[in-house]
Short mmCIF file of C-alpha atoms and ligand atoms in Angstrom, two decimals:
data_model
loop_
_atom_site.label_atom_id
_atom_site.label_comp_id
_atom_site.label_asym_id
_atom_site.label_seq_id
_atom_site.Cartn_x
_atom_site.Cartn_y
_atom_site.Cartn_z
CA MET I 151 -24.81 16.30 -5.50
CA GLU I 152 -22.55 14.54 -3.04
CA ASN I 153 -19.03 13.85 -4.30
CA LYS I 154 -18.22 10.24 -4.97
CA ARG I 155 -16.81 8.71 -1.82
CA PHE I 156 -13.47 6.96 -1.49
CA ILE I 157 -13.27 4.50 1.37
CA TYR I 158 -10.12 2.43 1.55
CA LEU I 159 -10.56 -0.88 3.38
CA ASP I 160 -7.64 -2.86 2.00
CA HIS I 161 -4.82 -2.08 4.44
CA ALA I 162 -3.67 -5.71 4.43
CA ALA I 163 -2.76 -5.22 0.75
CA THR I 164 -0.95 -1.96 1.30
CA THR I 165 -1.21 1.27 3.27
CA PRO I 166 -0.64 4.93 2.44
CA ALA I 167 2.70 6.33 3.57
CA ARG I 168 2.18 8.91 6.30
CA PRO I 169 3.08 12.51 5.42
CA GLU I 170 5.74 12.48 8.19
CA VAL I 171 7.28 9.43 6.50
CA VAL I 172 7.47 11.15 3.12
CA ASP I 173 8.86 14.34 4.71
CA ALA I 174 11.58 12.35 6.43
CA MET I 175 12.53 10.64 3.16
CA LEU I 176 12.63 13.59 0.79
CA PRO I 177 16.03 15.12 1.67
CA TYR I 178 17.69 11.74 1.06
CA PHE I 179 16.66 11.79 -2.60
CA THR I 180 18.26 15.17 -3.21
CA GLU I 181 20.70 17.06 -1.02
CA LYS I 182 21.60 14.05 1.18
CA PHE I 183 22.19 11.60 -1.65
CA GLY I 184 25.57 10.23 -0.54
CA ASN I 185 26.48 6.55 -0.77
CA PRO I 186 26.88 5.32 2.83
CA SER I 187 29.93 3.28 1.81
CA SER I 188 32.01 6.29 0.74
CA VAL I 189 34.67 7.62 3.08
CA TYR I 190 34.01 11.37 3.10
CA THR I 191 31.92 13.01 5.80
CA PHE I 192 29.03 13.83 3.45
CA SER I 193 28.36 10.13 2.92
CA GLN I 194 29.36 8.94 6.36
CA GLN I 195 26.46 11.01 7.68
CA ASN I 196 24.13 8.70 5.80
CA LYS I 197 25.87 5.68 7.24
CA ALA I 198 25.18 7.11 10.70
CA VAL I 199 21.54 7.68 9.79
CA ILE I 200 21.17 4.04 8.75
CA THR I 201 22.74 2.96 12.02
CA ASP I 202 20.16 5.02 13.93
CA CYS I 203 17.30 3.55 11.88
CA ARG I 204 18.56 0.02 12.48
CA GLU I 205 18.73 0.69 16.19
CA LEU I 206 15.21 2.12 16.35
CA ILE I 207 13.82 -0.93 14.56
CA ALA I 208 15.85 -3.35 16.71
CA ASN I 209 14.47 -1.69 19.85
CA SER I 210 10.90 -2.16 18.63
CA LEU I 211 11.45 -5.95 18.81
CA GLY I 212 13.79 -6.27 21.75
CA ALA I 213 16.54 -7.19 19.28
CA LYS I 214 20.11 -5.94 18.78
CA SER I 215 20.97 -3.52 15.97
CA ASN I 216 23.26 -5.96 14.20
CA GLU I 217 20.43 -8.48 13.97
CA ILE I 218 18.36 -6.28 11.62
CA TYR I 219 19.02 -6.75 7.88
CA PHE I 220 17.32 -4.41 5.44
CA THR I 221 15.66 -6.06 2.43
CA ALA I 222 13.29 -5.04 -0.36
CA GLY I 223 10.25 -6.13 1.66
CA GLY I 224 8.31 -9.06 3.04
CA SER I 225 8.68 -11.38 0.07
CA GLU I 226 12.44 -11.04 -0.03
CA SER I 227 12.72 -11.53 3.72
CA ASP I 228 10.61 -14.70 3.55
CA ASN I 229 12.64 -16.05 0.62
CA TRP I 230 15.88 -15.31 2.39
CA ALA I 231 14.80 -16.90 5.67
CA LEU I 232 13.76 -20.17 4.06
CA LYS I 233 16.36 -20.60 1.34
CA ALA I 234 19.34 -19.53 3.40
CA THR I 235 18.41 -21.72 6.36
CA ALA I 236 17.81 -24.67 4.06
CA GLU I 237 21.22 -24.26 2.50
CA ALA I 238 23.15 -23.54 5.69
CA TYR I 239 21.65 -26.42 7.68
CA ALA I 240 21.33 -29.06 4.94
CA THR I 241 23.96 -31.22 6.63
CA LYS I 242 21.76 -31.43 9.76
CA GLY I 243 18.60 -32.26 7.81
CA LYS I 244 16.30 -31.35 4.98
CA HIS I 245 12.92 -31.17 6.70
CA ILE I 246 10.96 -27.94 7.13
CA ILE I 247 7.64 -27.37 8.89
CA THR I 248 5.25 -24.60 7.90
CA THR I 249 1.47 -24.18 7.63
CA LYS I 250 -1.19 -24.36 4.96
CA ILE I 251 -2.21 -20.74 5.50
CA GLU I 252 1.09 -18.95 4.89
CA HIS I 253 1.49 -16.11 2.41
CA HIS I 254 2.60 -17.24 -1.04
CA ALA I 255 6.05 -15.76 -0.37
CA ILE I 256 6.48 -18.66 2.05
CA LEU I 257 4.40 -21.33 0.28
CA HIS I 258 6.00 -20.88 -3.12
CA THR I 259 9.48 -20.77 -1.60
CA ALA I 260 8.70 -23.98 0.28
CA GLN I 261 7.58 -25.58 -3.00
CA TYR I 262 10.81 -24.46 -4.63
CA LEU I 263 12.75 -26.14 -1.83
CA GLU I 264 10.67 -29.32 -2.24
CA ASN I 265 11.68 -29.36 -5.90
CA ASN I 266 15.27 -29.15 -4.73
CA GLY I 267 15.38 -32.13 -2.40
CA TYR I 268 13.84 -30.75 0.78
CA GLU I 269 10.81 -32.17 2.52
CA VAL I 270 8.11 -29.82 3.78
CA THR I 271 5.27 -30.54 6.20
CA TYR I 272 2.33 -28.14 5.80
CA LEU I 273 0.41 -28.07 9.09
CA ASP I 274 -3.38 -27.95 9.13
CA VAL I 275 -5.17 -25.26 11.10
CA ASP I 276 -8.43 -25.44 13.06
CA GLU I 277 -11.69 -23.80 11.98
CA ASN I 278 -10.47 -20.44 13.32
CA GLY I 279 -7.16 -20.66 11.49
CA ILE I 280 -5.01 -21.56 14.48
CA VAL I 281 -2.19 -24.09 14.22
CA LYS I 282 -2.76 -27.17 16.34
CA ILE I 283 0.15 -27.43 18.75
CA GLU I 284 -0.15 -31.24 18.96
CA ASP I 285 0.21 -31.49 15.17
CA LEU I 286 3.30 -29.32 15.32
CA LYS I 287 4.87 -31.51 18.00
CA ASN I 288 4.06 -34.65 16.02
CA ALA I 289 5.58 -33.21 12.84
CA ILE I 290 9.00 -32.59 14.42
CA ARG I 291 11.70 -35.06 13.33
CA PRO I 292 15.42 -35.39 14.00
CA ASP I 293 16.10 -33.87 10.57
CA THR I 294 13.77 -30.85 11.03
CA ILE I 295 15.83 -27.71 10.57
CA LEU I 296 13.22 -24.95 10.42
CA ILE I 297 9.73 -24.11 11.62
CA SER I 298 8.11 -21.16 9.81
CA VAL I 299 4.71 -20.02 11.09
CA MET I 300 3.24 -16.62 10.29
CA PHE I 301 2.51 -14.32 13.24
CA ALA I 302 -0.88 -13.22 11.92
CA ASN I 303 -2.71 -14.20 8.78
CA ASN I 304 -3.18 -11.63 6.03
CA GLU I 305 -6.61 -12.89 4.96
CA ILE I 306 -8.51 -13.83 8.10
CA GLY I 307 -6.42 -11.93 10.66
CA THR I 308 -5.94 -14.88 13.02
CA ILE I 309 -3.00 -14.46 15.40
CA GLN I 310 -1.03 -17.64 16.11
CA PRO I 311 0.18 -18.84 19.54
CA ILE I 312 3.69 -17.69 18.60
CA LYS I 313 5.09 -17.86 22.11
CA GLU I 314 4.12 -21.51 22.46
CA ILE I 315 5.46 -22.36 19.01
CA GLY I 316 8.72 -20.57 19.76
CA ALA I 317 9.12 -22.49 23.01
CA ILE I 318 8.60 -25.81 21.22
CA ALA I 319 11.12 -24.90 18.51
CA LYS I 320 13.67 -23.90 21.13
CA GLU I 321 13.13 -27.06 23.15
CA HIS I 322 13.97 -29.12 20.05
CA GLY I 323 16.84 -26.91 18.89
CA ILE I 324 15.02 -25.98 15.69
CA ILE I 325 15.24 -22.54 14.08
CA PHE I 326 11.98 -20.60 14.28
CA HIS I 327 11.02 -18.07 11.61
CA THR I 328 7.85 -15.99 11.63
CA ASP I 329 6.38 -13.91 8.81
CA ALA I 330 5.24 -10.94 10.90
CA VAL I 331 4.42 -8.68 7.96
CA GLN I 332 0.81 -8.24 9.12
CA ALA I 333 1.45 -8.29 12.85
CA TYR I 334 4.44 -5.98 13.13
CA GLY I 335 3.26 -2.55 14.31
CA GLN I 336 -0.16 -3.95 15.25
CA VAL I 337 0.74 -6.17 18.20
CA PRO I 338 3.73 -6.03 20.57
CA ILE I 339 6.49 -8.50 19.64
CA ASP I 340 9.56 -9.45 21.65
CA VAL I 341 11.92 -11.80 19.84
CA ASP I 342 13.49 -13.11 23.05
CA ALA I 343 10.27 -13.67 24.99
CA TYR I 344 8.81 -15.50 21.97
CA ASN I 345 12.03 -17.36 21.03
CA ILE I 346 11.87 -16.01 17.49
CA ASP I 347 15.09 -16.63 15.53
CA MET I 348 14.07 -14.88 12.31
CA LEU I 349 11.27 -12.42 11.56
CA SER I 350 10.08 -10.82 8.31
CA ALA I 351 8.52 -7.36 8.13
CA SER I 352 7.61 -4.90 5.39
CA GLY I 353 7.39 -1.10 5.27
CA HIS I 354 4.31 -0.64 3.13
CA LYS I 355 2.08 -2.65 5.47
CA LEU I 356 2.61 -0.16 8.28
CA ASN I 357 2.24 3.21 6.58
CA GLY I 358 5.81 3.22 5.30
CA PRO I 359 7.19 3.10 1.75
CA LYS I 360 6.97 0.14 -0.63
CA GLY I 361 10.06 -1.84 -1.56
CA ILE I 362 11.71 -1.79 1.86
CA GLY I 363 11.52 -4.23 4.75
CA PHE I 364 13.81 -6.21 6.97
CA LEU I 365 14.70 -9.65 8.17
CA TYR I 366 15.61 -10.06 11.83
CA ILE I 367 18.27 -12.77 12.16
CA ARG I 368 19.28 -13.84 15.65
CA THR I 369 23.02 -13.65 16.39
CA GLY I 370 24.70 -17.00 15.94
CA LEU I 371 22.59 -18.34 13.06
CA LYS I 372 24.69 -19.54 10.14
CA LEU I 373 22.96 -17.98 7.18
CA ARG I 374 24.58 -17.60 3.79
CA SER I 375 24.52 -14.27 1.93
CA PHE I 376 21.36 -13.65 0.02
CA VAL I 377 22.86 -11.15 -2.40
CA HIS I 378 26.57 -11.42 -3.18
CA GLY I 379 28.59 -8.29 -3.85
CA GLY I 380 29.59 -5.49 -1.52
CA ALA I 381 29.89 -5.58 2.25
CA GLN I 382 26.53 -3.96 2.99
CA GLU I 383 24.29 -5.54 5.64
CA ARG I 384 27.30 -7.30 7.16
CA SER I 385 28.08 -8.87 3.76
CA ARG I 386 24.85 -10.85 3.82
CA ARG I 387 22.80 -8.68 1.47
CA ALA I 388 24.94 -6.65 -0.89
CA GLY I 389 23.90 -3.51 -2.73
CA THR I 390 23.98 0.21 -2.03
CA GLU I 391 21.54 0.80 0.80
CA ASN I 392 18.04 2.09 0.02
CA VAL I 393 18.68 5.09 2.23
CA THR I 394 15.38 6.84 1.51
CA GLY I 395 13.47 3.61 2.09
CA ILE I 396 15.30 2.86 5.32
CA VAL I 397 14.64 6.38 6.63
CA GLY I 398 10.95 6.09 5.68
CA LEU I 399 10.63 2.63 7.20
CA ALA I 400 12.19 3.77 10.48
CA LYS I 401 9.86 6.79 10.66
CA ALA I 402 6.85 4.55 9.99
CA VAL I 403 8.00 2.12 12.70
CA GLU I 404 8.53 4.95 15.16
CA ILE I 405 5.00 6.25 14.60
CA ALA I 406 3.44 2.78 14.53
CA PHE I 407 4.89 1.93 17.93
CA ASP I 408 4.23 5.36 19.48
CA THR I 409 0.57 5.16 18.47
CA MET I 410 0.00 1.42 18.74
CA GLU I 411 -2.24 1.38 21.79
CA GLN I 412 -4.72 4.10 20.89
CA ARG I 413 -4.68 3.24 17.18
CA THR I 414 -5.40 -0.45 17.66
CA GLN I 415 -8.05 0.30 20.28
CA LYS I 416 -9.84 2.51 17.80
CA GLU I 417 -9.48 -0.09 15.05
CA CYS I 418 -10.85 -2.86 17.29
CA LYS I 419 -13.87 -0.70 18.00
CA LEU I 420 -14.54 -0.11 14.30
CA ARG I 421 -13.82 -3.74 13.48
CA ASP I 422 -16.18 -5.14 16.11
CA TYR I 423 -18.88 -2.64 15.23
CA MET I 424 -18.73 -3.67 11.58
CA ILE I 425 -18.65 -7.40 12.33
CA ASP I 426 -21.55 -7.16 14.77
CA ARG I 427 -23.70 -5.10 12.41
CA ILE I 428 -23.09 -7.39 9.44
CA LEU I 429 -23.76 -10.59 11.36
CA ALA I 430 -26.90 -9.11 12.90
CA GLU I 431 -28.31 -7.52 9.75
CA VAL I 432 -27.25 -9.77 6.87
CA PRO I 433 -28.67 -13.31 6.90
CA TYR I 434 -26.46 -16.27 5.93
CA ALA I 435 -23.21 -14.49 6.72
CA ARG I 436 -20.36 -15.90 8.80
CA LEU I 437 -17.20 -14.44 10.28
CA ASN I 438 -13.93 -16.06 9.18
CA GLY I 439 -11.00 -16.19 11.55
CA HIS I 440 -10.77 -16.14 15.33
CA ARG I 441 -13.13 -13.73 17.06
CA VAL I 442 -10.62 -12.68 19.74
CA ASP I 443 -7.12 -13.74 18.61
CA ARG I 444 -7.46 -11.47 15.63
CA LEU I 445 -5.65 -8.50 14.14
CA PRO I 446 -7.28 -5.24 15.27
CA ASN I 447 -7.98 -4.22 11.69
CA ASN I 448 -9.30 -7.39 10.03
CA VAL I 449 -12.88 -8.16 9.02
CA ASN I 450 -13.46 -11.26 6.86
CA ILE I 451 -17.01 -12.38 6.16
CA SER I 452 -18.49 -15.06 3.89
CA PHE I 453 -21.88 -14.36 2.36
CA GLN I 454 -23.69 -17.44 1.10
CA PHE I 455 -25.08 -17.47 -2.46
CA ILE I 456 -22.80 -14.68 -3.59
CA GLU I 457 -19.66 -14.30 -5.69
CA GLY I 458 -17.05 -12.26 -3.88
CA GLU I 459 -15.83 -10.84 -7.18
CA SER I 460 -19.28 -9.42 -8.02
CA MET I 461 -19.40 -7.83 -4.60
CA LEU I 462 -15.99 -6.26 -5.09
CA ILE I 463 -17.07 -4.69 -8.36
CA MET I 464 -20.24 -3.26 -6.86
CA LEU I 465 -18.37 -1.96 -3.83
CA ASP I 466 -15.84 -0.39 -6.19
CA MET I 467 -18.65 1.41 -8.00
CA ALA I 468 -19.65 2.83 -4.61
CA GLY I 469 -16.05 4.01 -4.04
CA ILE I 470 -15.14 1.26 -1.57
CA CYS I 471 -11.86 -0.69 -1.89
CA ALA I 472 -11.92 -4.19 -0.41
CA SER I 473 -10.64 -7.64 -1.27
CA SER I 474 -12.26 -11.03 -1.88
CA GLY I 475 -11.65 -14.62 -0.94
CA SER I 476 -10.01 -15.47 -4.22
CA ALA I 477 -6.28 -15.79 -4.54
CA CYS I 478 -4.83 -12.37 -3.83
CA THR I 479 -2.78 -12.56 -7.00
CA SER I 480 -5.84 -11.67 -9.01
CA GLY I 481 -6.74 -13.24 -12.27
CA SER I 482 -7.10 -16.56 -10.51
CA LEU I 483 -10.55 -17.90 -9.74
CA ASP I 484 -9.34 -20.48 -7.26
CA PRO I 485 -10.74 -19.85 -3.82
CA SER I 486 -8.24 -18.73 -1.21
CA HIS I 487 -6.05 -21.50 0.21
CA VAL I 488 -6.59 -19.97 3.64
CA LEU I 489 -10.38 -20.20 3.51
CA LEU I 490 -10.17 -23.79 2.24
CA ALA I 491 -7.73 -24.62 5.06
CA ILE I 492 -10.22 -23.46 7.71
CA GLY I 493 -12.72 -25.87 6.17
CA LEU I 494 -14.96 -23.65 4.04
CA PRO I 495 -16.53 -25.35 1.03
CA HIS I 496 -15.53 -23.82 -2.32
CA GLU I 497 -18.83 -22.03 -2.89
CA ILE I 498 -18.75 -20.31 0.49
CA ALA I 499 -15.08 -19.41 0.19
CA HIS I 500 -15.97 -17.75 -3.13
CA GLY I 501 -18.45 -15.47 -1.38
CA SER I 502 -15.93 -13.98 0.99
CA LEU I 503 -15.05 -10.37 1.55
CA ARG I 504 -11.98 -9.04 3.37
CA MET I 505 -12.02 -5.51 4.73
CA THR I 506 -8.91 -4.32 6.52
CA LEU I 507 -8.99 -1.03 8.38
CA GLY I 508 -6.47 1.73 8.88
CA ASP I 509 -5.86 4.78 10.97
CA GLU I 510 -7.88 7.07 8.71
CA ASN I 511 -11.13 5.07 8.74
CA THR I 512 -14.10 6.38 10.71
CA MET I 513 -17.24 5.03 12.36
CA GLU I 514 -19.31 6.95 9.85
CA GLU I 515 -17.56 5.05 7.04
CA MET I 516 -18.35 1.74 8.76
CA ASP I 517 -22.06 2.59 8.66
CA PHE I 518 -21.88 3.66 5.04
CA VAL I 519 -20.09 0.43 4.08
CA VAL I 520 -22.41 -1.88 6.01
CA ASP I 521 -25.44 -0.18 4.45
CA LYS I 522 -23.89 -0.66 1.00
CA ILE I 523 -23.08 -4.29 1.73
CA LYS I 524 -26.69 -4.95 2.74
CA GLU I 525 -27.91 -3.37 -0.47
CA ILE I 526 -25.43 -5.29 -2.62
CA VAL I 527 -26.04 -8.65 -0.95
CA GLU I 528 -29.79 -8.24 -1.38
CA LYS I 529 -29.40 -7.31 -5.03
CA LEU I 530 -26.99 -10.15 -5.87
CA ARG I 531 -29.11 -12.70 -4.05
CA SER I 532 -32.20 -11.52 -5.85
CA MET I 533 -30.44 -12.47 -9.10
CA SER I 534 -29.18 -15.83 -7.80
CA PRO I 535 -31.09 -18.97 -8.84
CA LEU I 536 -29.32 -20.83 -6.01
CA TYR I 537 -30.71 -18.43 -3.46
CA GLU I 538 -34.19 -18.59 -5.00
CA ASP I 539 -34.14 -22.41 -4.73
CA PHE I 540 -32.90 -22.23 -1.19
CA VAL I 541 -35.66 -19.85 -0.12
CA LYS I 542 -38.30 -22.03 -1.84
CA ARG I 543 -37.03 -25.19 -0.20
CA ASN I 544 -37.01 -23.50 3.20
CA ALA I 545 -40.58 -22.27 2.72
CA ASN I 546 -41.78 -25.78 1.87
CA GLN I 547 -40.33 -27.35 4.98
C1 PLP P 1026 2.22 -8.40 2.08
C2 PLP P 1026 2.73 -9.64 2.73
C3 PLP P 1026 3.96 -10.20 2.34
C4 PLP P 1026 4.77 -9.63 1.20
O1 PLP P 1026 5.35 -8.40 1.55
P1 PLP P 1026 5.92 -7.44 0.38
O2 PLP P 1026 6.62 -6.36 1.12
O3 PLP P 1026 4.71 -6.95 -0.37
O4 PLP P 1026 6.82 -8.26 -0.45
C5 PLP P 1026 4.40 -11.33 2.99
N1 PLP P 1026 3.68 -11.88 3.97
C6 PLP P 1026 2.51 -11.38 4.39
C7 PLP P 1026 1.78 -12.03 5.51
C8 PLP P 1026 1.99 -10.24 3.77
O5 PLP P 1026 0.81 -9.77 4.17
#
């Protein structure tokens, strides 16, 4: 009998650390354990290693080394960017612009700020999930201090017109932050060309370790410290450096950028193959997100008359890991705020499936998964009274 398969299609949730990443990290747990703040050579070597890592990451964005601040990941970077800007620029104004489709690390931080006297405008997006530039321009006020728009969406993969948004922010003298957790390592980013003032990224979304990320902060921004204590991270984020994490993150970044072109080309091929097969072979299915301005690894499809959660369970039984259109913090049955923002009715948003690809996926897996999806959709629809009614009504017309 064939062994049970394991097909991982949830790379937007997290990715496996590459073996090279783990190998690079290991010595820093044991023989190279020194605290980078100590004065003796043994520890100063680790300080030098962190400097090299910072430089490698800065180069990947066209930034300067001293503009990269290590954090515990995407959520911390997003929190820091919003809260610290709000506090530092409160005398200029208390208005922030973001979008309805941000990650909860942004949305919940924005809500926190609203509860503390700030005003937030949440921009609508069009049916493909793209921010309307006119709406952005209209939302800008004299007291607007920050625009935060994600580079690419984690659910539907849509890539925003970041260059245009950056130019508008710059023209109005407003700080521009982007949550690039999904885009970083997948698409080229240049902070100067795009006028990005702050950028969040996370290690575990690009085949690095969990619990490490960074915030890029452009020189000259007045941001308060996020963690008070020692002088680490230029006194803005205290605490003994996560040396192993930083080394692993830098290795993951190095590989991600060295392999970006061929890797994303391969992913686009798999992605488009899967999308085309599903749309051609499964009736009453629709693609969510922009067809072209889309992350190379994102497939998001709504299947009418189906509960995404039921699909997930059946896919899981077949050894396939995917994600549904419900709130990613599971346990909630609310449909995804992103799918509602692109205009899907609740019942269609509920029938959505996100599959996000990685380096290790193959064309053969795509065929296996699409065949399984066809089987599952047919089975679930055959048990659905809604679908039965729909078919009957159609036949009578
Ligand atoms: C995963 C993710 C985050 C959170 O990153 P963590 O490192 O898990 O805290 C933030 N924003 C986006 C778009 C993400 O996909």
